[in-house]
Short mmCIF file of C-alpha atoms and ligand atoms in Angstrom, two decimals:
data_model
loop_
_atom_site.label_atom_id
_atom_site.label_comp_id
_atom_site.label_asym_id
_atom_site.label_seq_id
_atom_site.Cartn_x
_atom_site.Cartn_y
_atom_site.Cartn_z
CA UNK A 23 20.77 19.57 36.66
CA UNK A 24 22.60 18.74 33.27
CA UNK A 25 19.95 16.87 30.80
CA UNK A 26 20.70 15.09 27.75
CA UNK A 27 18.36 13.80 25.09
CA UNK A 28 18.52 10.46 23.04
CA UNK A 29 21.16 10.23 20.85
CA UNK A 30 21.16 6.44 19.47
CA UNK A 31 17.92 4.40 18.64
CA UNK A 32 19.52 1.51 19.83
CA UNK A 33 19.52 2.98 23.45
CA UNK A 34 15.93 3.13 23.53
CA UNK A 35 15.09 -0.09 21.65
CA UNK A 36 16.81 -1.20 24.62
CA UNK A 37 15.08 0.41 27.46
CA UNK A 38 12.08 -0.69 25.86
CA UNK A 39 12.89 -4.29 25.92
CA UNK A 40 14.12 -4.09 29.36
CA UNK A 41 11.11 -2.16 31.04
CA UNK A 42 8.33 -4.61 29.45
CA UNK A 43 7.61 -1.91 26.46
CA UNK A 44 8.39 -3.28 22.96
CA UNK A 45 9.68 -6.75 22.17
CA UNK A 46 10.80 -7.91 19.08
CA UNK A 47 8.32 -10.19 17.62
CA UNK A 48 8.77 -13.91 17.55
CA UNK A 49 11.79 -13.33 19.38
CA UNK A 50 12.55 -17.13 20.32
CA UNK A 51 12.65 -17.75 16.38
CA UNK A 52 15.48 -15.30 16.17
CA UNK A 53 12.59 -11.98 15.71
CA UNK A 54 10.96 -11.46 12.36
CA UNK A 55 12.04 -8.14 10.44
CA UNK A 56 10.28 -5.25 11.26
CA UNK A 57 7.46 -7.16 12.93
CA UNK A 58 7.51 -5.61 17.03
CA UNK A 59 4.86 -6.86 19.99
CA UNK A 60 3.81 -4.03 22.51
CA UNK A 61 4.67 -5.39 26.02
CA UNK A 62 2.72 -4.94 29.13
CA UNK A 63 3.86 -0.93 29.73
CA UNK A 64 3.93 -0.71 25.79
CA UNK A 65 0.25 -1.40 25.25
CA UNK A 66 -0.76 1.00 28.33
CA UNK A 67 1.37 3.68 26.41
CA UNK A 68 -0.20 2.98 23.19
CA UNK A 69 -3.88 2.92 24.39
CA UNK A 70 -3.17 6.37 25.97
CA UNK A 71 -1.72 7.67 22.86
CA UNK A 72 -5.00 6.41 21.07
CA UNK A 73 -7.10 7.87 24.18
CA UNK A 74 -5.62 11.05 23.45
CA UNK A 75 -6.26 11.18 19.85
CA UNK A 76 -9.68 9.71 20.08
CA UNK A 77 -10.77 12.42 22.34
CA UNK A 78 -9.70 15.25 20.47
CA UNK A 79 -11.04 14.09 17.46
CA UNK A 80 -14.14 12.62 18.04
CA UNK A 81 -15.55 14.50 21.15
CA UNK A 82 -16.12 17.24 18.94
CA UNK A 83 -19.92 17.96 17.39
CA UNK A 84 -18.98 17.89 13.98
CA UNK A 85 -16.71 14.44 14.04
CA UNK A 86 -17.86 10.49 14.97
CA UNK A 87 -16.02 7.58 14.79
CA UNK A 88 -16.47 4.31 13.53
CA UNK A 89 -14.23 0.94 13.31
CA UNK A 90 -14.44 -0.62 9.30
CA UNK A 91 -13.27 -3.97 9.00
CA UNK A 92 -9.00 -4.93 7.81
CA UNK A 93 -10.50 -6.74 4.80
CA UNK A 94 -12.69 -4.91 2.28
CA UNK A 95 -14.49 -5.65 -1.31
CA UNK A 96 -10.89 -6.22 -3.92
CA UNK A 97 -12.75 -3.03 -6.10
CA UNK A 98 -12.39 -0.86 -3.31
CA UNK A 99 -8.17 -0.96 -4.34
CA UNK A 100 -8.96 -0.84 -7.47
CA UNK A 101 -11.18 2.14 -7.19
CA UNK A 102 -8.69 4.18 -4.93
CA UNK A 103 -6.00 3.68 -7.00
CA UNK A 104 -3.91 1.45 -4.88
CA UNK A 105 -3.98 -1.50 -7.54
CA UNK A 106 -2.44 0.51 -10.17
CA UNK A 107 -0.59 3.35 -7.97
CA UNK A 108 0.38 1.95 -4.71
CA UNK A 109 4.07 1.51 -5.70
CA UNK A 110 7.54 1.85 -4.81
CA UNK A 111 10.32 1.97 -7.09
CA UNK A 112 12.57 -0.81 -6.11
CA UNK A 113 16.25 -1.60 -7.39
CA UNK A 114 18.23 -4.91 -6.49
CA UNK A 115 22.20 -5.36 -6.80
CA UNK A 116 23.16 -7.78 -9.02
CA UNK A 117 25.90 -8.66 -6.74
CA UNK A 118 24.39 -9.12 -3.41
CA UNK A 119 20.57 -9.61 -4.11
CA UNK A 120 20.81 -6.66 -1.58
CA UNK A 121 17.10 -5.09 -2.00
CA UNK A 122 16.53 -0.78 -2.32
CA UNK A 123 14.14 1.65 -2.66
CA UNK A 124 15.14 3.84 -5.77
CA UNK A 125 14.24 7.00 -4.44
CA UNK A 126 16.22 6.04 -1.02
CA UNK A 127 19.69 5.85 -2.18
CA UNK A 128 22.37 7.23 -5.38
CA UNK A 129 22.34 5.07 -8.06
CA UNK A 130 25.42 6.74 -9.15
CA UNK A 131 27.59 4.97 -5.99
CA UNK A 132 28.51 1.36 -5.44
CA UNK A 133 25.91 -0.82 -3.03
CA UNK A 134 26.24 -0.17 0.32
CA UNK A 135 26.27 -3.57 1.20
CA UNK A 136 28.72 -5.01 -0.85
CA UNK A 137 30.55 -2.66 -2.63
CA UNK A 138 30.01 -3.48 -6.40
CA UNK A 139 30.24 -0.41 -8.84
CA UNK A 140 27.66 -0.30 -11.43
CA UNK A 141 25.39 -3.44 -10.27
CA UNK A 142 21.85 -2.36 -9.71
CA UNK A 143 19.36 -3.50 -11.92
CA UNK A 144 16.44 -1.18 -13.75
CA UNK A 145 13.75 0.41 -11.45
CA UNK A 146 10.71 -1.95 -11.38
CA UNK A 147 7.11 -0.69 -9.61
CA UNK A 148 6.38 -2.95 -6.82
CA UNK A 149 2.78 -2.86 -5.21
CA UNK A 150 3.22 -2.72 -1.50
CA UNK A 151 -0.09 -4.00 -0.80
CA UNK A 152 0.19 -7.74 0.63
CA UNK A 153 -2.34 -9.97 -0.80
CA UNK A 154 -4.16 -12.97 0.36
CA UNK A 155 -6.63 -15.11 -0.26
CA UNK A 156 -10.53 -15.18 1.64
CA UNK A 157 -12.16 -18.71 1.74
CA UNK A 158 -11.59 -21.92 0.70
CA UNK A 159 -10.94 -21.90 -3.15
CA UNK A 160 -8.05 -20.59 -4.40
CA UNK A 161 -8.98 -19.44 -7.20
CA UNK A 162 -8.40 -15.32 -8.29
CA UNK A 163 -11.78 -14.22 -7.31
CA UNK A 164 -11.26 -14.81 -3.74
CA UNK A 165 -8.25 -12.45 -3.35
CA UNK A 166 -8.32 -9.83 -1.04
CA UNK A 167 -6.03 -7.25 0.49
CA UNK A 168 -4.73 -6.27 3.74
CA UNK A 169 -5.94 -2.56 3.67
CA UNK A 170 -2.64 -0.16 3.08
CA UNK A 171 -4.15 2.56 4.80
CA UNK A 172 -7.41 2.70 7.00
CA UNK A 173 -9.08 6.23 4.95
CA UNK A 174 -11.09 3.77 2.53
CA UNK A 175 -13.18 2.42 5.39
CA UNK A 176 -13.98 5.63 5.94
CA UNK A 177 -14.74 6.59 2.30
CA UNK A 178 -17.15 3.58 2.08
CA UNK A 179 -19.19 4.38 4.49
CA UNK A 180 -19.77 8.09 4.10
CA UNK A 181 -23.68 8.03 3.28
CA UNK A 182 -24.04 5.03 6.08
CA UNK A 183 -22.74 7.78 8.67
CA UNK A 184 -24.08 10.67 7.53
CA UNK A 185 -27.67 9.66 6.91
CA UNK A 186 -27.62 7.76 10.25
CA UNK A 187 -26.02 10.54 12.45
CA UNK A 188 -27.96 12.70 9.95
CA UNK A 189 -24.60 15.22 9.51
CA UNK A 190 -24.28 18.37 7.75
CA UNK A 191 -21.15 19.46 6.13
CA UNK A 192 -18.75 19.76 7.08
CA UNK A 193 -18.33 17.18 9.34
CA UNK A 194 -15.69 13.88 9.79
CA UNK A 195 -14.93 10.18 10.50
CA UNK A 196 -12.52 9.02 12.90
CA UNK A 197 -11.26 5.78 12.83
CA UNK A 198 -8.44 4.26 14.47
CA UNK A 199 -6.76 0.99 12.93
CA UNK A 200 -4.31 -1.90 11.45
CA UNK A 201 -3.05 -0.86 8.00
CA UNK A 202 -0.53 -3.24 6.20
CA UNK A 203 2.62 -2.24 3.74
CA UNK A 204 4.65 -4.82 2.11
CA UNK A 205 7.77 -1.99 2.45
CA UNK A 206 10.94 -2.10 0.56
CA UNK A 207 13.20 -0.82 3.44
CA UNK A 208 11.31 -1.32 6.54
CA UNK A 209 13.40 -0.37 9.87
CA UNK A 210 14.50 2.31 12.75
CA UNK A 211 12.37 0.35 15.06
CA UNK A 212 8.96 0.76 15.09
CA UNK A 213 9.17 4.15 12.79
CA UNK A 214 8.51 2.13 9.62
CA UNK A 215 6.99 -1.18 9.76
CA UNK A 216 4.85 -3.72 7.31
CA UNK A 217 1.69 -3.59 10.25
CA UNK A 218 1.32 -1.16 11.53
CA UNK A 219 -1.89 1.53 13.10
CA UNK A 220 -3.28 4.92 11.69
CA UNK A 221 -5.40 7.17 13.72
CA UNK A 222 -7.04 8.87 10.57
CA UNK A 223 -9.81 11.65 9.94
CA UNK A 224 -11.66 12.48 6.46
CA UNK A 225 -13.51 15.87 6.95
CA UNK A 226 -16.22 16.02 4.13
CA UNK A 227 -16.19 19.68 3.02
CA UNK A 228 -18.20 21.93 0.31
CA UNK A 229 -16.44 21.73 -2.72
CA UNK A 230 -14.23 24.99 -2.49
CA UNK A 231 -13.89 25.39 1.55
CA UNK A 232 -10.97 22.13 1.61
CA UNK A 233 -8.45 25.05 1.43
CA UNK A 234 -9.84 27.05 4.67
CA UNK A 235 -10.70 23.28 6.38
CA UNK A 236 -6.83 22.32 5.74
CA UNK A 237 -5.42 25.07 7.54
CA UNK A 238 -7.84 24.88 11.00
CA UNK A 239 -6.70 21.20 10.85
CA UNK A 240 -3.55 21.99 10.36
CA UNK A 241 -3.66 24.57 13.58
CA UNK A 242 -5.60 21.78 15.84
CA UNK A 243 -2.99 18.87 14.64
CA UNK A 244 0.17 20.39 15.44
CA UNK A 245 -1.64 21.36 18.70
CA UNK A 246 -2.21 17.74 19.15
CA UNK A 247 1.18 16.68 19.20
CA UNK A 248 2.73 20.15 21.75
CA UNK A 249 -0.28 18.98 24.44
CA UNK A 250 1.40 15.14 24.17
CA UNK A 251 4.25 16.90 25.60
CA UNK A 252 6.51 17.21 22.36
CA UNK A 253 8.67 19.92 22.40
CA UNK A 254 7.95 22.68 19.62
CA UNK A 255 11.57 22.98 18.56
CA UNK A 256 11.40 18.75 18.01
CA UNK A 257 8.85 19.25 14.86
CA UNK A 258 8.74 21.17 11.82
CA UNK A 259 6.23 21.44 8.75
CA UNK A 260 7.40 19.74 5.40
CA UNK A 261 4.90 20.53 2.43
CA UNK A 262 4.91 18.22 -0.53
CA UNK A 263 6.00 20.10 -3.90
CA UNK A 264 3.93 19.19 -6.97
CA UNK A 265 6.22 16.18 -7.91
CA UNK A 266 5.74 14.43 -4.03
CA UNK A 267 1.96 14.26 -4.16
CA UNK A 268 -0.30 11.18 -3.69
CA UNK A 269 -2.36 10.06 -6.53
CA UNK A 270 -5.46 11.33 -4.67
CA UNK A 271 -3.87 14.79 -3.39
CA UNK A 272 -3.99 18.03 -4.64
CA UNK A 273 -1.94 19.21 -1.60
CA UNK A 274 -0.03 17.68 1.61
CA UNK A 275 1.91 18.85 4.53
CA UNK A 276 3.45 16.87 6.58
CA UNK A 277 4.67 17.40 10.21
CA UNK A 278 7.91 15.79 10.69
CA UNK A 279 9.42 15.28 14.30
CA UNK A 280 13.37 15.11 14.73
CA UNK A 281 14.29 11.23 15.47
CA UNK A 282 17.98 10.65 15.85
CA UNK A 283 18.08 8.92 12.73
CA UNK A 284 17.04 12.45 11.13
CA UNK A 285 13.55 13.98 10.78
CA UNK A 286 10.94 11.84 9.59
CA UNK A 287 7.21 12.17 8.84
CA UNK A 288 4.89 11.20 11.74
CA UNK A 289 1.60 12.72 10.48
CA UNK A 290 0.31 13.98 6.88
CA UNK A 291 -2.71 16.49 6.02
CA UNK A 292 -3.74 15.92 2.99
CA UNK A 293 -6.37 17.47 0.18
CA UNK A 294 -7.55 14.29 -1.07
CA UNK A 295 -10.40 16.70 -3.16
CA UNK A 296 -13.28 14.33 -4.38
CA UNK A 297 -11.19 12.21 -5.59
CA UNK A 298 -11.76 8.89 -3.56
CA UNK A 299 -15.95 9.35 -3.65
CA UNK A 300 -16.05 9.96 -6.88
CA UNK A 301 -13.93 7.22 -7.95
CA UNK A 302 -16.25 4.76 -5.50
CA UNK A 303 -19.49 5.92 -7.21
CA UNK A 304 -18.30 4.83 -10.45
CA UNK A 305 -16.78 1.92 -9.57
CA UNK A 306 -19.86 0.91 -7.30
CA UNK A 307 -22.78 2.67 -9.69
CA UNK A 308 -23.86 3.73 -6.45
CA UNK A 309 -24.28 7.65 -6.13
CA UNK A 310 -22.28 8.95 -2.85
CA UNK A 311 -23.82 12.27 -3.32
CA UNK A 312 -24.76 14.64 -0.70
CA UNK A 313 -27.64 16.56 -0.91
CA UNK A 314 -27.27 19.97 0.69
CA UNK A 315 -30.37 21.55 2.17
CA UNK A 316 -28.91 24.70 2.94
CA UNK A 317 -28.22 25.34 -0.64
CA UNK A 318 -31.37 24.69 -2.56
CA UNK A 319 -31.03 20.88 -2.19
CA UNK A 320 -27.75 21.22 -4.71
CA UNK A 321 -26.68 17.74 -5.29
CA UNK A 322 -22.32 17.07 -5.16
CA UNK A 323 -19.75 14.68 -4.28
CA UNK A 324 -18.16 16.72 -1.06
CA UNK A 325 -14.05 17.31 -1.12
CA UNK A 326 -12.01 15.91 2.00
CA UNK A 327 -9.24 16.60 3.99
CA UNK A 328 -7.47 13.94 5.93
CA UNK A 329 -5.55 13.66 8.79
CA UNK A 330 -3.50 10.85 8.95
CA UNK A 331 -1.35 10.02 11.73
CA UNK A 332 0.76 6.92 12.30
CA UNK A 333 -0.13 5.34 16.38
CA UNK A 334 3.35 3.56 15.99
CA UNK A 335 5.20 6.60 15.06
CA UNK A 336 3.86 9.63 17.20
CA UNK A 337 4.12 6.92 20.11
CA UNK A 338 7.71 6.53 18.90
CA UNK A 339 8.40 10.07 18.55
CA UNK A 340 6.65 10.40 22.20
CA UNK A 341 9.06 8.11 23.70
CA UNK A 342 12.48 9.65 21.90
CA UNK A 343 11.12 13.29 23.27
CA UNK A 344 10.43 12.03 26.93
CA UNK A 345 13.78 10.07 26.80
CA UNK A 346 16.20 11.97 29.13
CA UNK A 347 19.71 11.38 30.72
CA UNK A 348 20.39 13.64 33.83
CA UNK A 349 23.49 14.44 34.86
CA UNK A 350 25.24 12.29 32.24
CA UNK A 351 28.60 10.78 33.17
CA UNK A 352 28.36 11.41 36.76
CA UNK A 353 28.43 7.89 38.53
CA UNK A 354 26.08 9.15 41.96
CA UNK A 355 23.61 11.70 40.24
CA UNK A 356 22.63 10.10 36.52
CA UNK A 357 19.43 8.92 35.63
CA UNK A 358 17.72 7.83 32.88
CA UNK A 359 14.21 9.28 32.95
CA UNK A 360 11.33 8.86 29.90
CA UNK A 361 9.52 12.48 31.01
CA UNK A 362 5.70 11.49 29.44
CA UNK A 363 3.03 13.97 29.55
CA UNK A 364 1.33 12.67 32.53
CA UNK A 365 -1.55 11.40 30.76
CA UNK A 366 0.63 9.23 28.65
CA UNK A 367 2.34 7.44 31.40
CA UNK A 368 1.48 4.13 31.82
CA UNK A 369 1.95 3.81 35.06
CA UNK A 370 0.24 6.78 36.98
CA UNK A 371 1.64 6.06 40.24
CA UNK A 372 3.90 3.59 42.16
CA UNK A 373 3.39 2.44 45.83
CA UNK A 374 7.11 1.34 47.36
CA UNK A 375 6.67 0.13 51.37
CA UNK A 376 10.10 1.47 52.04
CA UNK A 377 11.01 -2.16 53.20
CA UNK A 378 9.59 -5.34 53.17
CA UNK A 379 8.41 -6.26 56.03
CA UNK A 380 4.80 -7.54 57.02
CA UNK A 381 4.06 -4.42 59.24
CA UNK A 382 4.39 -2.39 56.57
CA UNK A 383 3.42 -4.64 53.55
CA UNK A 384 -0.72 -4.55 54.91
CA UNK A 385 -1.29 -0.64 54.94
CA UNK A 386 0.87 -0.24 51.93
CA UNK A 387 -1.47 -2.55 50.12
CA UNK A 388 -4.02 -1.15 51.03
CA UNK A 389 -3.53 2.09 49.79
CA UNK A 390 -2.22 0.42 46.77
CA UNK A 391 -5.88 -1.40 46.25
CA UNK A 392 -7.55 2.57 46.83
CA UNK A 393 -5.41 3.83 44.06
CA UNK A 394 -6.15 1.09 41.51
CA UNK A 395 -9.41 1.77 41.48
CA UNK A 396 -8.88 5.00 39.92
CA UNK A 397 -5.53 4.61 37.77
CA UNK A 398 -3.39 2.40 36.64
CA UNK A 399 -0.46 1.73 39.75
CA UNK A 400 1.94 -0.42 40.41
CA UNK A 401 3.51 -2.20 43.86
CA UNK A 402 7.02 -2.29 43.86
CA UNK A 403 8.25 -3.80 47.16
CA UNK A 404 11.82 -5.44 46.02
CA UNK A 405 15.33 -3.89 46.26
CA UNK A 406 16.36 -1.04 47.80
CA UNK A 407 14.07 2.08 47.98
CA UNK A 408 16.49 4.19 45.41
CA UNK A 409 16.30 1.62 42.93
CA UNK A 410 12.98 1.41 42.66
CA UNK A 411 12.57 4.80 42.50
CA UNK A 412 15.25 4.66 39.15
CA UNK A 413 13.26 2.24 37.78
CA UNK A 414 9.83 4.26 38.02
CA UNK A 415 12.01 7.03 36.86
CA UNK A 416 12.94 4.88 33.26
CA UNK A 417 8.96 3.72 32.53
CA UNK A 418 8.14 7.60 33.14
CA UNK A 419 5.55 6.78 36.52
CA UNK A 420 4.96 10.04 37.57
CA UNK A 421 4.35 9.83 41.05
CA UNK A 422 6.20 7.40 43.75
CA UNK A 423 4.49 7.48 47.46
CA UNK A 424 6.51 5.52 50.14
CA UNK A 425 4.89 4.00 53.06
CA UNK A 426 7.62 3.76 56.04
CA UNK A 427 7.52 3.12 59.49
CA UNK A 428 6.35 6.53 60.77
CA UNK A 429 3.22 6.40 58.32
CA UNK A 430 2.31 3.69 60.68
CA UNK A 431 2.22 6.77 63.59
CA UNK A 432 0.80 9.73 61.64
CA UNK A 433 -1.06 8.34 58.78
CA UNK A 434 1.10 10.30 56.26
CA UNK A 435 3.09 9.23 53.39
CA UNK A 436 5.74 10.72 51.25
CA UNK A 437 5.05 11.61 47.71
CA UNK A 438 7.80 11.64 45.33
CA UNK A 439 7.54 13.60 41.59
CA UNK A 440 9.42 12.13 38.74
CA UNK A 441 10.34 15.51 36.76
CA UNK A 442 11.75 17.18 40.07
CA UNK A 443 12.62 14.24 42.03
CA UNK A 444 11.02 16.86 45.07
CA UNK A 445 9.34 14.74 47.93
CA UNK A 446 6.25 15.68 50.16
CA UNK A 447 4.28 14.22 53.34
CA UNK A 448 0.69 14.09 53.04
CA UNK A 449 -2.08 12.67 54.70
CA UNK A 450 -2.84 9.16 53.29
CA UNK A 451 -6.69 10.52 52.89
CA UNK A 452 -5.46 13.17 50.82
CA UNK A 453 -3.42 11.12 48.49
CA UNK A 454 -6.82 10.90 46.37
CA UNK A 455 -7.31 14.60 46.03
CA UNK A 456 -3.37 15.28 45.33
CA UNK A 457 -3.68 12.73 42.61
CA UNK A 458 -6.36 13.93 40.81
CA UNK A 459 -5.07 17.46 41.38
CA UNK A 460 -2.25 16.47 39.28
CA UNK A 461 -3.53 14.11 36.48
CA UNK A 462 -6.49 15.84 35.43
CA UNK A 463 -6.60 16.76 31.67
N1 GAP B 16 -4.45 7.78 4.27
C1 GAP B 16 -3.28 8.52 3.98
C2 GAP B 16 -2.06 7.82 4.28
O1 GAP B 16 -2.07 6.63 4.56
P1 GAP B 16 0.52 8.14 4.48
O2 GAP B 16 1.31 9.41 4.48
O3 GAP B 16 0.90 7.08 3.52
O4 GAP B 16 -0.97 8.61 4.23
C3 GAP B 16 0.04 8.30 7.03
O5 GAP B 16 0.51 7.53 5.95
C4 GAP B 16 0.84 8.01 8.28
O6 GAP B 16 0.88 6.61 8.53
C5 GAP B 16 2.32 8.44 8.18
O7 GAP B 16 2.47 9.80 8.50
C6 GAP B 16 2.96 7.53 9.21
O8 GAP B 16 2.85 8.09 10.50
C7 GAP B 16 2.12 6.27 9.14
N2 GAP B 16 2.82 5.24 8.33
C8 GAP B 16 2.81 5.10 6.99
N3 GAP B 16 3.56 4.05 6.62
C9 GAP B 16 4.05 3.50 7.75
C10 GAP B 16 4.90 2.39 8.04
N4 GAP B 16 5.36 1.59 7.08
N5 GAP B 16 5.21 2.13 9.34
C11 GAP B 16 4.73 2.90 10.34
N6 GAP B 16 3.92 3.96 10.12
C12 GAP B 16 3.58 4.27 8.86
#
């Protein structure tokens, strides 16, 4: 069997507008740029994605989570930097008003949009955080920020979780959440975006040990993403050189996964040092020290590492890896196929009576009402049986059972697999135990 993997964006933005994953938002307006809206089977996707992250980084000892709120004191920006350092260098053409990022494009050719020679403006910084206003009065003392990136939540709160869950270092905060970037050059469907959500970690670390912490976080990240099902030879390591570092970093590594548009950054590991505490104590005049009673009560600001992954773009980089044409070209045999990891699927299993007809329709539901219980199913009973099995095949369900006439006689029904399209008969009071055979993780 011939397979083929994605080769256009556009063919998947529009599988996932077909199958109920990802809409454009405010479509009936004519869509607002870069804004998307997670559809039924988009948001079951998404919440396994999360699932998946949330488990293996807070069911750990040394790691809790905790959910700050979008909206947070205007010193906190100010503090971290992001007033003064959160910028882009943006260009505009004189010609066409046509908007770039400096870094993005040659400033030695004409615009790509219209043509002109010579016609971009000078470089001006431009803040990306969006600002707004909290309360009543307008007036500049009630502006806030949507946060830019959910890590200063985290920051924040450091004593209120560690004295609470009384921690030792080194330990970390997980937090999953909506950050907001007023980008230059938003686009490639959902990989960059204005809102979008970060599934991020600070590890609070001895000063001296962030070296030793980056590199087991490194090991369990990367792990992360090959048990989601993404295929080692689809991601690579990019470090930052000196010149490429955040204002808070004293080194980064990215792990970039191929897209079709190219490879592009889905997660960063950063040495953020004690930067981000420190600056928060003097900003605050609160001390955000840690007292450390297994070295004669020694009193210091602890150094972090981060791990900062993008929901919106390892889900994207999920569904370009599971995305699949079989047998390409050939009119009987192709398929289109999204191959999730099991655990990501959002449907776990689809019940098809192989016709519709009443006799049929009450057992089938049945079985269908057992199954819910446990996972998320669907019941498909419209069209003919192969097309319903195509169309569990494109929203990656990974297991089909049909109930026909002769599981009226022997109680059995057939069991279809996604990946090798293989069918078996099994007892409908096994179909429990063969399920959860095959979906445990
Ligand atoms: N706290 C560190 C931080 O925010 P970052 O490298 O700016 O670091 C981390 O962002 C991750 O967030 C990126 O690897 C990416 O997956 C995601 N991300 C950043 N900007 C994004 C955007 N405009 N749209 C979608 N995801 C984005």
């Amino acid at each position: 069997m011939s397979e083929s993997n994605l080769k256009d964006m556009s063919e998947l933005v529009s599988l996932c507008k077909r199958r109920g994953f990802i809409f454009q938002s405010s479509e009936v307006y004519g869509g607002l740029q870069s804004c998307w809206d997670y559809g039924p089977l988009g948001i079951e996707l998404k919440n396994n994605v999360k699932n998946s992250w949330w488990k293996a980084m807070t069911y750990r000892e040394d790691v809790v989570g905790i959910d700050a709120s979008i909206f947070m004191h205007p010193t906190v920006w100010k503090a971290s930097g992001h007033v003064d350092g959160f910028n882009d260098p943006m260009i505009d053409c004189k010609n066409c008003k046509e908007r770039y990022r400096e870094d993005q494009i040659d400033t030695a050719k004409p615009c790509q949009k219209c043509g002109e020679k010579d016609s971009f403006t000078e470089a001006r910084d431009f803040n990306l955080m969006f600002k707004t206003r909290m309360g009543p009065v307008e007036d500049s003392s009630s502006d806030v920020y949507l946060r830019p990136e959910t890590a200063q939540g985290i920051f924040v709160n450091f004593l209120n979780v560690q004295s609470t869950m009384r921690k030792k270092l080194p330990f970390g905060i997980s937090q999953i959440g909506k950050a907001f970037r007023n980008e230059i050059t938003p686009g490639n469907f959902i990989f960059r975006t204005r809102e979008f959500e970060q599934m991020e970690m600070q590890y609070f670390v001895k000063p001296g040990t962030q070296k030793e912490a980056m590199e087991e976080w490194k090991e369990i990240r990367w792990k992360w993403h090959l048990d989601n099902g993404l295929r080692s030879d689809m991601l690579r390591w990019e470090p930052h050189g000196p010149d490429d570092l955040a204002h808070y970093a004293d080194a980064a590594i990215d792990i970039e996964y191929k897209f079709p548009h190219g490879w592009g950054e889905i997660e960063g590991i950063h040495s953020r040092t004690d930067f981000d505490l420190t600056q928060h104590q003097q900003f605050s005049g609160k001390k955000l020290e840690y007292v450390d009673q297994a070295d004669n009560n020694k009193r210091y600001i602890p150094y972090v590492v981060e791990t900062s992954v993008g929901c919106d773009r390892s889900l994207l980089a999920i569904l370009c890896d599971a995305y699949r044409i079989e047998n390409e070209g050939d009119k009987e045999k192709e398929r289109v196929v999204l191959k999730f990891h099991p655990k990501l699927a959002p449907i776990k299993v689809a019940v098809l009576p192989l016709v519709k007809k009443e006799v049929l329709d009450a057992p089938a539901r049945k079985l269908f009402s057992d199954l819910q219980q446990d996972y998320k199913a669907e019941y498909d009973v419209s069209g003919s049986i192969g097309k319903r099995y195509r169309r569990q095949d494109e929203i990656g369900t990974p297991f089909c059972i049909t109930y026909d006439f002769d599981s009226l006689e022997d109680d059995s029904v057939t069991i279809r697999s996604r990946d090798t399209m293989a069918q078996e008969r099994i007892a409908i009071d096994q179909v429990k135990n063969y399920l959860l055979n095959k979906l445990k993780f």
